[in-house]
Amino acid sequence: ERATLVCGNGKRLGPFDLIVDASGARSQLRHYLGDAAMPRPLAYGAFWASLAWRDGFDRSALLQRYDKASIMIGVLPIGRPEPGAQDMAAFFW
């Protein structure tokens, strides 16, 4: 069965083979999945920011550094938000 989306105004979109909800642990769609999908606090977190591209990084590669598997930092090229806009990078720590 293919999935559809229903907008707030009742308009239906789709059908789709796959729908991805990437709005995070507190997604407004989460309550449709039942108790097993409820978010739980974790002992770790992350800082993530989308920033204007800075020279000195490879525009076609992820750069990251690790301290074991518990600490990491990196810069990821993420392209442009629209044609003609400035290149962007994701910085995470």
C-alpha positions as CSV (number, residue, x, y, z in Angstrom):
1,E,0.0,0.0,0.0
2,R,1.3,3.5,-0.9
3,A,1.2,6.3,1.6
4,T,-0.5,9.7,1.3
5,L,-0.2,12.9,3.2
6,V,-3.2,14.9,4.3
7,C,-2.6,18.7,4.7
8,G,-4.3,20.9,7.4
9,N,-6.8,22.1,4.8
10,G,-7.7,18.5,3.9
11,K,-5.9,18.4,0.6
12,R,-4.3,15.0,-0.1
13,L,-0.8,14.6,-1.5
14,G,0.6,11.4,-3.0
15,P,0.5,8.5,-3.1
16,F,4.2,8.0,-2.3
17,D,6.3,4.9,-1.9
18,L,8.1,6.4,1.1
19,I,7.4,9.4,3.4
20,V,10.2,10.6,5.6
21,D,9.4,12.7,8.7
22,A,12.7,14.4,9.5
23,S,11.3,16.9,12.0
24,G,12.9,15.2,15.0
25,A,11.9,13.5,18.2
26,R,9.1,15.9,18.9
27,S,7.5,15.6,15.5
28,Q,3.8,16.3,15.5
29,L,3.3,13.1,13.5
30,R,4.8,10.9,16.3
31,H,1.6,10.4,18.2
32,Y,0.2,8.4,15.3
33,L,2.9,5.7,15.9
34,G,1.8,4.7,19.5
35,D,3.7,4.5,22.8
36,A,6.7,2.6,21.4
37,A,7.7,5.6,19.4
38,M,7.7,8.1,22.3
39,P,10.9,10.0,22.6
40,R,13.2,9.3,25.6
41,P,15.9,11.5,27.0
42,L,19.4,10.6,26.0
43,A,22.7,11.2,27.9
44,Y,24.2,12.9,24.9
45,G,23.4,15.7,22.4
46,A,24.8,17.5,19.5
47,F,25.3,21.0,18.2
48,W,24.5,21.3,14.5
49,A,24.5,24.5,12.4
50,S,24.1,25.3,8.7
51,L,26.6,28.1,7.9
52,A,27.9,30.0,4.9
53,W,30.8,28.1,3.2
54,R,34.3,29.1,4.3
55,D,37.4,28.5,2.2
56,G,39.9,25.9,3.4
57,F,37.5,22.9,3.3
58,D,37.0,20.4,0.5
59,R,33.7,21.2,-1.2
60,S,33.2,17.6,-2.2
61,A,34.0,15.7,1.0
62,L,33.0,15.3,4.7
63,L,35.7,16.3,7.1
64,Q,35.4,14.8,10.6
65,R,37.6,14.1,13.6
66,Y,36.9,11.6,16.4
67,D,37.9,11.0,20.0
68,K,36.9,7.3,20.2
69,A,33.3,7.1,19.3
70,S,32.1,9.5,22.0
71,I,33.2,12.8,20.6
72,M,33.2,14.0,17.0
73,I,33.4,17.3,15.1
74,G,33.1,17.9,11.4
75,V,32.2,20.0,8.4
76,L,29.9,18.6,5.7
77,P,29.2,20.4,2.4
78,I,25.4,20.7,2.0
79,G,25.1,22.7,-1.3
80,R,22.9,25.7,-1.8
81,P,19.4,26.4,-0.5
82,E,18.3,27.7,-3.9
83,P,19.9,28.4,-7.3
84,G,22.3,31.3,-7.2
85,A,22.6,31.2,-3.4
86,Q,25.9,30.9,-1.5
87,D,27.3,27.4,-0.8
88,M,26.6,26.2,2.7
89,A,28.2,23.8,5.1
90,A,26.9,21.9,8.1
91,F,29.0,22.1,11.2
92,F,28.5,19.5,13.9
93,W,30.1,18.8,17.2
